[in-house]
Amino acid sequence: MKIKTYAESKQQHADNLKQSIVEAAAMILQEEGPEAVTIRRVADKMECSTKIIYNLFNNKDGLIKLLYIEGCNVLATSFKSVSKQENMENYLRDLCETYWDFSRNNRGYYQLMFGGAFHDFKPGDESIHATNTALQQFIEIITEAIEEGLIMEDDPLQVVRVIWASLHGVIHLYLGGHIQSIETAKCLYDTTVTNLIRTYLRKYT
Amino acid sequence: MKIKTYAESKQQHADNLKQSIVEAAAMILQEEGPEAVTIRRVADKMECSTKIIYNLFNNKDGLIKLLYIEGCNVLATSFKSVSKQENMENYLRDLCETYWDFSRNNRGYYQLMFGGAFHDFKPGDESIHATNTALQQFIEIITEAIEEGLIMEDDPLQVVRVIWASLHGVIHLYLGGHIQSIETAKCLYDTTVTNLIRTYLRKYT
DNA sequence: TCTAAATAGAAACGATGTTTCTGTTAAGGA
DNA sequence: TCCTTAACAGAAACATCGTTTCTATTTAGA
């Protein structure tokens, strides 16, 4: 059995602590929303001073970045629980529904990731990569559909982005209070999904 | 000629002052972005203390609300400069392009109105009404298209919202840094508009 | 054991939205 | 005209935020 050096042990302790801090922040995020995620609140929950957090993360953005990745993992997990279907239309609908449900069930994560809740956080390369990983299942099915000739496009990523942007538009207008009721928003979402499927799966039928 | 009473005169002075404050805030918003719009900055520009602003507006949200309405007016003016066209598709494209240009040329207003830049501002009835007024030209053309049988839907507002949400989705993902280059975003926008027109103007051709 | 380096907690700094305190200014009646 | 009273404006204060500094303690290595 390999013995950990002192430095390694220290590093592991730091990593564990870091993860605990992220989890504490995630709890606050989901229970009380993005505004409640402050360094002091997280430090209180961890029963430590703010200095420790600043020792492990450069600044608040460093913590937000990990929360972003955590959110991507949640989204990715949701997508992975969608069972593949023979019928491409149903499969696509399920994936869209999963994205919609994610925004509803993880409002805090959604606002942090895509809602711009932390206005001085901009996703860097790492965040973008995590996002693409989360959307991978989406990208794969579109790639497949293109290969099977079901979709007349050449760039799957572009197609996914069009779908993503449309769904996000509805969700974000709702979260911003521009769509007043959830029923109206859901109705808009349904129409949008139907339109997208019509556009991409039946373009030349 | 009607003589203004003292109270009226005072009221007018208050109204003028209020308008000047909104304009000062609007200048800061457009030149330096939403983060720069603080009560103290506005007070500095007006060369007065913050108290005056709080006397005229209940709180910062009161000022933001007027900026929101101002932004709606800018958007409405942009739409009004779009000349009507016989060809419905071209007309629709022009209106979409105008919305896109608004987000590019008035980034500050866009972030304030639809980007959620001020996270504790939620549009109330007045703001919603101003938004609908700004989008009225859009609503009218869709209503017309429905009446002429060019679009197979019954609720024009619903159609406009679907279009609005789709465009907003692209713009907001770009502003949030999830679409990295403006070229990619423009490309996404073009595809989205084409899809929307296909969907609504050629549904049964 | 002693010195030096790392670290953690409390306090402080600058900025924010907002309120309070205080002095000045203006209004209206005697 | 003068005096009282109410409106108002400016400065300072308060609570909170992200972040830094200061100081004391703990720890590492010689």
CSV table of C-alpha atoms (C1' of nucleotides) in Angstrom, one decimal:
chain,number,residue,atom,x,y,z
A,1,MET,CA,0.0,0.0,0.0
A,2,LYS,CA,1.2,3.4,-1.0
A,3,ILE,CA,2.0,5.8,1.8
A,4,LYS,CA,1.0,9.3,1.4
A,5,THR,CA,3.7,11.9,1.9
A,6,TYR,CA,3.1,14.8,4.2
A,7,ALA,CA,2.7,17.1,1.2
A,8,GLU,CA,0.2,14.7,-0.4
A,9,SER,CA,-1.7,14.3,2.8
A,10,LYS,CA,-1.9,18.1,3.1
A,11,GLN,CA,-3.0,18.4,-0.5
A,12,GLN,CA,-5.7,15.8,0.0
A,13,HIS,CA,-6.9,17.6,3.1
A,14,ALA,CA,-7.1,20.8,1.1
A,15,ASP,CA,-9.0,19.1,-1.7
A,16,ASN,CA,-11.5,17.6,0.7
A,17,LEU,CA,-12.0,20.9,2.4
A,18,LYS,CA,-12.4,22.6,-1.0
A,19,GLN,CA,-15.1,20.0,-1.9
A,20,SER,CA,-16.9,20.5,1.4
A,21,ILE,CA,-16.9,24.3,0.8
A,22,VAL,CA,-18.4,23.7,-2.7
A,23,GLU,CA,-21.0,21.5,-1.2
A,24,ALA,CA,-21.9,24.0,1.5
A,25,ALA,CA,-22.2,26.7,-1.1
A,26,ALA,CA,-24.3,24.4,-3.3
A,27,MET,CA,-26.7,23.8,-0.4
A,28,ILE,CA,-27.1,27.5,0.2
A,29,LEU,CA,-27.5,28.0,-3.6
A,30,GLN,CA,-30.3,25.5,-3.9
A,31,GLU,CA,-32.1,26.4,-0.7
A,32,GLU,CA,-31.9,30.1,-0.8
A,33,GLY,CA,-30.9,31.1,-4.3
A,34,PRO,CA,-27.9,32.8,-5.7
A,35,GLU,CA,-28.1,36.1,-3.7
A,36,ALA,CA,-27.6,34.1,-0.5
A,37,VAL,CA,-24.3,32.6,-1.7
A,38,THR,CA,-21.9,35.0,-0.1
A,39,ILE,CA,-18.4,34.2,1.2
A,40,ARG,CA,-19.5,35.0,4.8
A,41,ARG,CA,-22.6,32.7,4.6
A,42,VAL,CA,-20.4,29.9,3.3
A,43,ALA,CA,-17.8,30.5,5.9
A,44,ASP,CA,-20.5,30.5,8.6
A,45,LYS,CA,-21.9,27.2,7.4
A,46,MET,CA,-18.3,25.8,7.4
A,47,GLU,CA,-17.7,27.3,10.8
A,48,CYS,CA,-14.5,28.9,9.7
A,49,SER,CA,-13.3,32.4,8.8
A,50,THR,CA,-13.5,33.8,5.3
A,51,LYS,CA,-9.7,33.6,5.0
A,52,ILE,CA,-9.8,29.9,4.6
A,53,ILE,CA,-12.0,30.2,1.6
A,54,TYR,CA,-9.8,32.8,0.1
A,55,ASN,CA,-6.8,30.6,0.7
A,56,LEU,CA,-8.4,27.7,-1.3
A,57,PHE,CA,-10.1,29.8,-4.0
A,58,ASN,CA,-8.5,32.9,-5.5
A,59,ASN,CA,-11.7,34.8,-5.2
A,60,LYS,CA,-15.5,34.3,-5.2
A,61,ASP,CA,-15.4,33.5,-8.9
A,62,GLY,CA,-13.2,30.6,-8.2
A,63,LEU,CA,-15.9,29.1,-6.0
A,64,ILE,CA,-18.6,30.0,-8.5
A,65,LYS,CA,-16.6,28.3,-11.2
A,66,LEU,CA,-16.7,25.0,-9.3
A,67,LEU,CA,-20.4,25.4,-8.6
A,68,TYR,CA,-20.9,25.9,-12.3
A,69,ILE,CA,-19.1,22.6,-13.0
A,70,GLU,CA,-21.1,21.0,-10.3
A,71,GLY,CA,-24.2,22.2,-12.0
A,72,CYS,CA,-23.0,20.8,-15.3
A,73,ASN,CA,-22.6,17.4,-13.6
A,74,VAL,CA,-26.2,17.6,-12.3
A,75,LEU,CA,-27.4,18.4,-15.8
A,76,ALA,CA,-25.3,15.7,-17.4
A,77,THR,CA,-26.6,13.1,-14.9
A,78,SER,CA,-30.2,14.2,-15.7
A,79,PHE,CA,-29.5,13.6,-19.4
A,80,LYS,CA,-27.9,10.3,-18.7
A,81,SER,CA,-31.1,9.0,-17.0
A,82,VAL,CA,-33.0,9.6,-20.3
A,83,SER,CA,-33.4,6.2,-21.9
A,84,LYS,CA,-32.6,6.1,-25.6
A,85,GLN,CA,-35.6,5.5,-27.9
A,86,GLU,CA,-35.9,4.2,-31.4
A,87,ASN,CA,-38.3,7.0,-32.3
A,88,MET,CA,-36.0,10.0,-32.8
A,89,GLU,CA,-38.8,12.5,-32.2
A,90,ASN,CA,-39.7,11.1,-28.8
A,91,TYR,CA,-36.1,10.9,-27.8
A,92,LEU,CA,-35.5,14.5,-28.7
A,93,ARG,CA,-38.6,15.6,-26.8
A,94,ASP,CA,-37.5,13.7,-23.8
A,95,LEU,CA,-34.1,15.4,-23.9
A,96,CYS,CA,-35.7,18.8,-24.2
A,97,GLU,CA,-38.1,18.0,-21.3
A,98,THR,CA,-35.1,17.0,-19.2
A,99,TYR,CA,-33.5,20.4,-19.9
A,100,TRP,CA,-36.8,22.1,-18.9
A,101,ASP,CA,-37.1,20.0,-15.8
A,102,PHE,CA,-33.5,20.8,-14.8
A,103,SER,CA,-34.3,24.5,-14.9
A,104,ARG,CA,-37.3,24.0,-12.7
A,105,ASN,CA,-35.8,21.6,-10.2
A,106,ASN,CA,-32.4,23.3,-10.0
A,107,ARG,CA,-33.3,26.9,-10.3
A,108,GLY,CA,-30.3,28.0,-8.3
A,109,TYR,CA,-27.9,26.1,-10.5
A,110,TYR,CA,-29.7,27.3,-13.7
A,111,GLN,CA,-29.5,30.9,-12.6
A,112,LEU,CA,-25.9,30.6,-11.8
A,113,MET,CA,-24.9,28.7,-15.0
A,114,PHE,CA,-27.1,30.4,-17.6
A,115,GLY,CA,-29.0,33.1,-15.9
A,116,GLY,CA,-26.1,35.4,-15.2
A,117,ALA,CA,-26.9,35.5,-11.5
A,118,PHE,CA,-23.2,36.4,-10.7
A,119,HIS,CA,-22.6,39.2,-13.1
A,120,ASP,CA,-18.8,39.2,-12.8
A,121,PHE,CA,-18.6,35.5,-13.6
A,122,LYS,CA,-17.9,34.7,-17.2
A,123,PRO,CA,-17.5,31.0,-18.2
A,124,GLY,CA,-13.9,30.3,-19.1
A,125,ASP,CA,-12.6,27.5,-21.2
A,126,GLU,CA,-13.0,25.0,-18.4
A,127,SER,CA,-16.7,26.0,-17.9
A,128,ILE,CA,-17.4,25.9,-21.6
A,129,HIS,CA,-15.9,22.4,-21.8
A,130,ALA,CA,-18.1,21.3,-18.9
A,131,THR,CA,-21.1,22.7,-20.6
A,132,ASN,CA,-20.4,20.8,-23.8
A,133,THR,CA,-19.9,17.6,-21.8
A,134,ALA,CA,-23.2,18.1,-20.2
A,135,LEU,CA,-24.8,18.6,-23.6
A,136,GLN,CA,-23.0,15.7,-25.1
A,137,GLN,CA,-25.9,13.4,-25.2
A,138,PHE,CA,-27.8,16.0,-27.0
A,139,ILE,CA,-24.9,16.5,-29.5
A,140,GLU,CA,-24.7,12.7,-30.0
A,141,ILE,CA,-28.3,12.2,-30.9
A,142,ILE,CA,-28.2,15.1,-33.3
A,143,THR,CA,-25.0,13.7,-34.9
A,144,GLU,CA,-26.7,10.4,-35.3
A,145,ALA,CA,-29.8,12.0,-36.8
A,146,ILE,CA,-27.6,13.8,-39.3
A,147,GLU,CA,-25.7,10.6,-40.2
A,148,GLU,CA,-29.0,8.8,-40.7
A,149,GLY,CA,-30.1,11.6,-43.0
A,150,LEU,CA,-33.0,12.6,-40.7
A,151,ILE,CA,-31.6,16.1,-40.3
A,152,MET,CA,-30.3,18.1,-43.2
A,153,GLU,CA,-27.5,20.0,-41.5
A,154,ASP,CA,-23.8,19.5,-41.4
A,155,ASP,CA,-22.8,20.9,-38.0
A,156,PRO,CA,-24.4,19.1,-35.0
A,157,LEU,CA,-23.1,21.6,-32.5
A,158,GLN,CA,-24.8,24.4,-34.4
A,159,VAL,CA,-28.1,22.5,-34.3
A,160,VAL,CA,-27.8,21.8,-30.6
A,161,ARG,CA,-27.0,25.4,-30.0
A,162,VAL,CA,-30.1,26.5,-31.9
A,163,ILE,CA,-32.2,24.2,-29.8
A,164,TRP,CA,-30.4,25.2,-26.6
A,165,ALA,CA,-30.8,28.9,-27.3
A,166,SER,CA,-34.5,28.5,-28.0
A,167,LEU,CA,-35.2,26.6,-24.8
A,168,HIS,CA,-33.1,28.9,-22.8
A,169,GLY,CA,-34.9,31.9,-24.2
A,170,VAL,CA,-38.2,30.7,-22.9
A,171,ILE,CA,-36.8,29.7,-19.6
A,172,HIS,CA,-34.9,32.9,-19.1
A,173,LEU,CA,-37.7,35.2,-20.0
A,174,TYR,CA,-39.8,33.3,-17.5
A,175,LEU,CA,-37.2,33.5,-14.8
A,176,GLY,CA,-36.8,37.2,-15.5
A,177,GLY,CA,-40.5,37.8,-15.0
A,178,HIS,CA,-41.3,38.6,-18.6
A,179,ILE,CA,-43.5,35.6,-18.9
A,180,GLN,CA,-45.7,35.9,-15.9
A,181,SER,CA,-47.1,32.5,-15.3
A,182,ILE,CA,-45.5,29.1,-15.4
A,183,GLU,CA,-48.4,27.8,-17.4
A,184,THR,CA,-47.7,30.4,-20.2
A,185,ALA,CA,-44.1,29.5,-20.1
A,186,LYS,CA,-44.8,25.8,-20.4
A,187,CYS,CA,-47.1,26.5,-23.3
A,188,LEU,CA,-44.4,28.5,-25.0
A,189,TYR,CA,-41.9,25.8,-24.3
A,190,ASP,CA,-44.2,23.2,-25.8
A,191,THR,CA,-44.7,25.2,-29.0
A,192,THR,CA,-41.0,25.9,-29.3
A,193,VAL,CA,-40.2,22.2,-29.0
A,194,THR,CA,-42.8,21.3,-31.5
A,195,ASN,CA,-41.5,23.9,-33.9
A,196,LEU,CA,-37.9,22.7,-33.5
A,197,ILE,CA,-38.9,19.1,-34.2
A,198,ARG,CA,-40.9,20.1,-37.2
A,199,THR,CA,-38.0,22.2,-38.5
A,200,TYR,CA,-35.3,19.6,-38.0
A,201,LEU,CA,-37.0,16.3,-38.4
A,202,ARG,CA,-39.4,17.0,-41.1
A,203,LYS,CA,-37.7,19.7,-43.1
A,204,TYR,CA,-38.0,17.9,-46.4
A,205,THR,CA,-41.0,15.6,-45.9
B,1,MET,CA,-52.6,81.4,-20.7
B,2,LYS,CA,-52.9,79.2,-17.7
B,3,ILE,CA,-50.9,80.1,-14.7
B,4,LYS,CA,-49.3,77.3,-12.8
B,5,THR,CA,-50.0,77.2,-9.1
B,6,TYR,CA,-47.1,76.9,-6.7
B,7,ALA,CA,-47.8,73.2,-6.1
B,8,GLU,CA,-48.0,72.6,-9.9
B,9,SER,CA,-44.8,74.4,-10.4
B,10,LYS,CA,-43.1,72.5,-7.7
B,11,GLN,CA,-44.5,69.3,-9.1
B,12,GLN,CA,-43.1,70.2,-12.5
B,13,HIS,CA,-39.7,70.9,-11.1
B,14,ALA,CA,-39.8,67.5,-9.4
B,15,ASP,CA,-40.8,65.9,-12.7
B,16,ASN,CA,-38.0,67.7,-14.6
B,17,LEU,CA,-35.5,66.7,-12.0
B,18,LYS,CA,-36.7,63.1,-12.1
B,19,GLN,CA,-36.3,63.1,-15.9
B,20,SER,CA,-32.8,64.6,-15.6
B,21,ILE,CA,-31.8,61.9,-13.1
B,22,VAL,CA,-33.1,59.2,-15.5
B,23,GLU,CA,-31.1,60.7,-18.3
B,24,ALA,CA,-28.0,60.9,-16.2
B,25,ALA,CA,-28.4,57.2,-15.2
B,26,ALA,CA,-29.1,56.3,-18.9
B,27,MET,CA,-25.8,57.9,-19.9
B,28,ILE,CA,-23.9,56.0,-17.3
B,29,LEU,CA,-25.7,52.8,-18.3
B,30,GLN,CA,-24.9,53.1,-22.0
B,31,GLU,CA,-21.3,54.3,-21.5
B,32,GLU,CA,-20.2,52.1,-18.7
B,33,GLY,CA,-22.7,49.3,-18.4
B,34,PRO,CA,-25.2,48.3,-15.7
B,35,GLU,CA,-22.6,47.7,-12.9
B,36,ALA,CA,-21.7,51.4,-13.1
B,37,VAL,CA,-25.2,52.5,-12.4
B,38,THR,CA,-25.1,53.2,-8.7
B,39,ILE,CA,-27.0,55.8,-6.8
B,40,ARG,CA,-23.8,57.5,-5.8
B,41,ARG,CA,-22.5,57.7,-9.4
B,42,VAL,CA,-25.8,59.2,-10.5
B,43,ALA,CA,-25.8,61.6,-7.6
B,44,ASP,CA,-22.2,62.6,-8.6
B,45,LYS,CA,-23.2,63.2,-12.1
B,46,MET,CA,-26.2,65.3,-11.0
B,47,GLU,CA,-24.0,67.1,-8.5
B,48,CYS,CA,-26.3,66.4,-5.6
B,49,SER,CA,-26.6,64.1,-2.7
B,50,THR,CA,-28.1,60.7,-2.8
B,51,LYS,CA,-31.0,61.9,-0.6
B,52,ILE,CA,-32.5,63.8,-3.5
B,53,ILE,CA,-32.7,60.6,-5.6
B,54,TYR,CA,-34.3,58.8,-2.7
B,55,ASN,CA,-36.8,61.6,-2.3
B,56,LEU,CA,-37.9,61.3,-5.9
B,57,PHE,CA,-37.6,57.5,-6.3
B,58,ASN,CA,-38.6,55.1,-3.5
B,59,ASN,CA,-35.4,53.1,-4.0
B,60,LYS,CA,-33.1,52.1,-6.8
B,61,ASP,CA,-35.7,49.8,-8.3
B,62,GLY,CA,-37.8,52.9,-8.9
B,63,LEU,CA,-35.0,54.4,-11.0
B,64,ILE,CA,-34.4,51.1,-12.8
B,65,LYS,CA,-38.1,50.9,-13.6
B,66,LEU,CA,-37.9,54.2,-15.5
B,67,LEU,CA,-34.8,53.2,-17.2
B,68,TYR,CA,-36.6,50.0,-18.3
B,69,ILE,CA,-39.4,52.1,-19.8
B,70,GLU,CA,-36.9,54.4,-21.4
B,71,GLY,CA,-35.3,51.3,-23.0
B,72,CYS,CA,-38.7,50.1,-24.2
B,73,ASN,CA,-39.1,53.5,-25.9
B,74,VAL,CA,-35.8,53.1,-27.6
B,75,LEU,CA,-36.8,49.7,-28.8
B,76,ALA,CA,-40.2,50.9,-29.9
B,77,THR,CA,-38.6,53.8,-31.9
B,78,SER,CA,-36.2,51.3,-33.6
B,79,PHE,CA,-39.2,49.2,-34.7
B,80,LYS,CA,-41.1,52.2,-35.9
B,81,SER,CA,-38.2,53.1,-38.3
B,82,VAL,CA,-38.7,49.7,-40.0
B,83,SER,CA,-40.6,50.4,-43.2
B,84,LYS,CA,-43.5,48.1,-43.9
B,85,GLN,CA,-43.0,45.7,-46.8
B,86,GLU,CA,-45.4,43.8,-49.0
B,87,ASN,CA,-43.3,40.7,-48.7
B,88,MET,CA,-44.2,39.4,-45.3
B,89,GLU,CA,-41.0,37.3,-45.0
B,90,ASN,CA,-38.7,40.3,-45.6
B,91,TYR,CA,-40.7,42.4,-43.2
B,92,LEU,CA,-40.4,39.8,-40.5
B,93,ARG,CA,-36.7,39.4,-41.1
B,94,ASP,CA,-36.3,43.2,-40.8
B,95,LEU,CA,-38.1,43.3,-37.5
B,96,CYS,CA,-36.0,40.4,-36.2
B,97,GLU,CA,-32.8,42.2,-37.4
B,98,THR,CA,-34.0,45.3,-35.6
B,99,TYR,CA,-34.3,43.4,-32.4
B,100,TRP,CA,-30.8,42.0,-32.9
B,101,ASP,CA,-29.4,45.4,-33.6
B,102,PHE,CA,-31.0,46.8,-30.6
B,103,SER,CA,-29.2,44.3,-28.4
B,104,ARG,CA,-26.0,45.2,-30.1
B,105,ASN,CA,-26.3,48.9,-30.1
B,106,ASN,CA,-27.9,49.3,-26.7
B,107,ARG,CA,-26.2,46.6,-24.8
B,108,GLY,CA,-26.7,48.4,-21.5
B,109,TYR,CA,-30.5,48.7,-22.0
B,110,TYR,CA,-30.7,45.2,-23.2
B,111,GLN,CA,-28.9,43.8,-20.1
B,112,LEU,CA,-31.1,45.9,-17.9
B,113,MET,CA,-34.4,45.0,-19.6
B,114,PHE,CA,-34.0,41.4,-20.5
B,115,GLY,CA,-30.5,40.3,-19.3
B,116,GLY,CA,-31.4,40.4,-15.6
B,117,ALA,CA,-28.5,42.8,-14.8
B,118,PHE,CA,-30.3,44.1,-11.7
B,119,HIS,CA,-31.2,40.9,-10.0
B,120,ASP,CA,-33.7,42.4,-7.6
B,121,PHE,CA,-35.6,44.2,-10.3
B,122,LYS,CA,-38.6,42.3,-11.5
B,123,PRO,CA,-40.8,43.9,-14.2
B,124,GLY,CA,-44.2,44.9,-12.8
B,125,ASP,CA,-47.4,45.5,-14.6
B,126,GLU,CA,-46.2,48.8,-15.9
B,127,SER,CA,-43.0,47.4,-17.3
B,128,ILE,CA,-44.8,44.5,-18.9
B,129,HIS,CA,-47.1,46.9,-20.5
B,130,ALA,CA,-44.2,49.0,-21.8
B,131,THR,CA,-42.7,45.8,-23.2
B,132,ASN,CA,-45.8,44.9,-25.1
B,133,THR,CA,-46.0,48.4,-26.5
B,134,ALA,CA,-42.5,48.1,-27.7
B,135,LEU,CA,-43.3,44.8,-29.4
B,136,GLN,CA,-46.6,46.1,-30.8
B,137,GLN,CA,-45.4,46.4,-34.3
B,138,PHE,CA,-44.3,42.8,-34.1
B,139,ILE,CA,-47.6,41.8,-32.7
B,140,GLU,CA,-49.4,43.7,-35.5
B,141,ILE,CA,-47.7,42.1,-38.3
B,142,ILE,CA,-48.2,38.7,-36.9
B,143,THR,CA,-51.9,39.5,-36.4
B,144,GLU,CA,-52.1,40.6,-40.0
B,145,ALA,CA,-50.4,37.4,-41.2
B,146,ILE,CA,-52.8,35.3,-39.2
B,147,GLU,CA,-55.8,37.2,-40.6
B,148,GLU,CA,-54.4,36.7,-44.1
B,149,GLY,CA,-54.0,33.0,-43.5
B,150,LEU,CA,-50.3,33.2,-43.8
B,151,ILE,CA,-49.8,31.8,-40.3
B,152,MET,CA,-51.9,28.9,-38.9
B,153,GLU,CA,-52.1,30.0,-35.3
B,154,ASP,CA,-54.8,31.7,-33.4
B,155,ASP,CA,-52.9,33.7,-30.8
B,156,PRO,CA,-50.6,36.4,-32.2
B,157,LEU,CA,-49.1,37.2,-28.8
B,158,GLN,CA,-48.1,33.6,-28.4
B,159,VAL,CA,-46.4,33.6,-31.8
B,160,VAL,CA,-44.5,36.8,-31.0
B,161,ARG,CA,-43.4,35.4,-27.7
B,162,VAL,CA,-42.0,32.3,-29.3
B,163,ILE,CA,-40.0,34.4,-31.8
B,164,TRP,CA,-39.0,36.8,-29.0
B,165,ALA,CA,-37.8,34.0,-26.8
B,166,SER,CA,-35.8,32.3,-29.5
B,167,LEU,CA,-34.0,35.5,-30.4
B,168,HIS,CA,-33.5,36.4,-26.8
B,169,GLY,CA,-32.0,32.9,-26.1
B,170,VAL,CA,-29.3,33.4,-28.7
B,171,ILE,CA,-28.6,37.0,-27.6
B,172,HIS,CA,-28.5,36.1,-23.9
B,173,LEU,CA,-26.3,33.0,-24.3
B,174,TYR,CA,-23.9,35.3,-26.2
B,175,LEU,CA,-24.0,38.0,-23.6
B,176,GLY,CA,-23.4,35.4,-20.9
B,177,GLY,CA,-20.3,34.2,-22.6
B,178,HIS,CA,-21.7,30.8,-23.6
B,179,ILE,CA,-21.4,31.6,-27.3
B,180,GLN,CA,-17.9,32.8,-27.5
B,181,SER,CA,-17.7,34.8,-30.7
B,182,ILE,CA,-20.1,37.3,-32.2
B,183,GLU,CA,-19.7,35.6,-35.5
B,184,THR,CA,-21.0,32.3,-34.1
B,185,ALA,CA,-23.8,34.2,-32.4
B,186,LYS,CA,-24.8,35.9,-35.6
B,187,CYS,CA,-24.8,32.7,-37.4
B,188,LEU,CA,-27.0,31.1,-34.7
B,189,TYR,CA,-29.3,34.1,-35.0
B,190,ASP,CA,-29.5,33.7,-38.8
B,191,THR,CA,-30.4,30.1,-38.6
B,192,THR,CA,-33.0,30.8,-35.9
B,193,VAL,CA,-34.7,33.4,-37.9
B,194,THR,CA,-34.7,31.2,-41.0
B,195,ASN,CA,-36.2,28.4,-39.0
B,196,LEU,CA,-38.9,30.6,-37.5
B,197,ILE,CA,-39.9,31.9,-40.9
B,198,ARG,CA,-40.0,28.4,-42.3
B,199,THR,CA,-42.1,27.3,-39.4
B,200,TYR,CA,-44.6,30.1,-39.4
B,201,LEU,CA,-44.8,31.3,-43.0
B,202,ARG,CA,-44.5,28.0,-44.8
B,203,LYS,CA,-46.0,25.6,-42.4
B,204,TYR,CA,-48.5,24.2,-45.0
B,205,THR,CA,-46.9,24.9,-48.3
C,1,DT,C1',14.7,24.4,22.1
C,2,DC,C1',14.8,28.0,19.1
C,3,DT,C1',13.8,30.3,14.8
C,4,DA,C1',11.2,30.9,10.8
C,5,DA,C1',7.4,30.0,8.0
C,6,DA,C1',2.7,28.9,7.3
C,7,DT,C1',-1.9,29.7,8.7
C,8,DA,C1',-6.2,31.2,10.8
C,9,DG,C1',-9.2,34.5,13.1
C,10,DA,C1',-10.6,39.3,13.7
C,11,DA,C1',-10.6,43.5,12.1
C,12,DA,C1',-10.4,46.8,8.5
C,13,DC,C1',-11.0,48.8,3.7
C,14,DG,C1',-13.6,50.3,-0.1
C,15,DA,C1',-18.0,50.0,-2.2
C,16,DT,C1',-22.9,49.2,-2.3
C,17,DG,C1',-28.1,50.4,-1.1
C,18,DT,C1',-30.5,52.8,2.3
C,19,DT,C1',-31.5,55.5,6.6
C,20,DT,C1',-30.7,58.9,10.2
C,21,DC,C1',-29.2,63.1,12.0
C,22,DT,C1',-28.6,67.8,11.7
C,23,DG,C1',-28.6,72.2,10.0
C,24,DT,C1',-30.5,75.3,6.6
C,25,DT,C1',-34.1,77.0,3.9
C,26,DA,C1',-38.5,78.3,2.9
C,27,DA,C1',-43.9,79.1,4.3
C,28,DG,C1',-47.4,80.9,6.5
C,29,DG,C1',-49.5,83.2,10.4
C,30,DA,C1',-49.3,86.9,14.2
D,1,DT,C1',-41.7,92.1,10.1
D,2,DC,C1',-40.7,88.4,12.9
D,3,DC,C1',-41.3,83.9,14.6
D,4,DT,C1',-42.7,79.2,14.5
D,5,DT,C1',-42.9,75.1,11.9
D,6,DA,C1',-42.5,72.2,8.3
D,7,DA,C1',-39.9,70.8,4.2
D,8,DC,C1',-35.6,69.6,2.5
D,9,DA,C1',-30.7,68.8,1.4
D,10,DG,C1',-26.1,67.4,2.8
D,11,DA,C1',-23.1,64.6,5.5
D,12,DA,C1',-22.5,60.9,8.1
D,13,DA,C1',-23.8,56.4,9.6
D,14,DC,C1',-25.5,51.5,9.1
D,15,DA,C1',-25.6,46.9,7.3
D,16,DT,C1',-23.8,44.1,3.8
D,17,DC,C1',-20.8,42.7,0.2
D,18,DG,C1',-15.9,41.1,-1.8
D,19,DT,C1',-11.4,41.3,-0.4
D,20,DT,C1',-7.0,42.5,2.2
D,21,DT,C1',-4.3,43.3,6.2
D,22,DC,C1',-2.8,42.7,10.8
D,23,DT,C1',-1.7,39.9,14.4
D,24,DA,C1',-1.3,36.0,17.1
D,25,DT,C1',-0.8,31.2,17.1
D,26,DT,C1',0.5,27.0,15.5
D,27,DT,C1',3.6,24.3,13.1
D,28,DA,C1',8.3,22.8,10.6
D,29,DG,C1',12.7,22.2,10.5
D,30,DA,C1',17.4,22.9,12.3
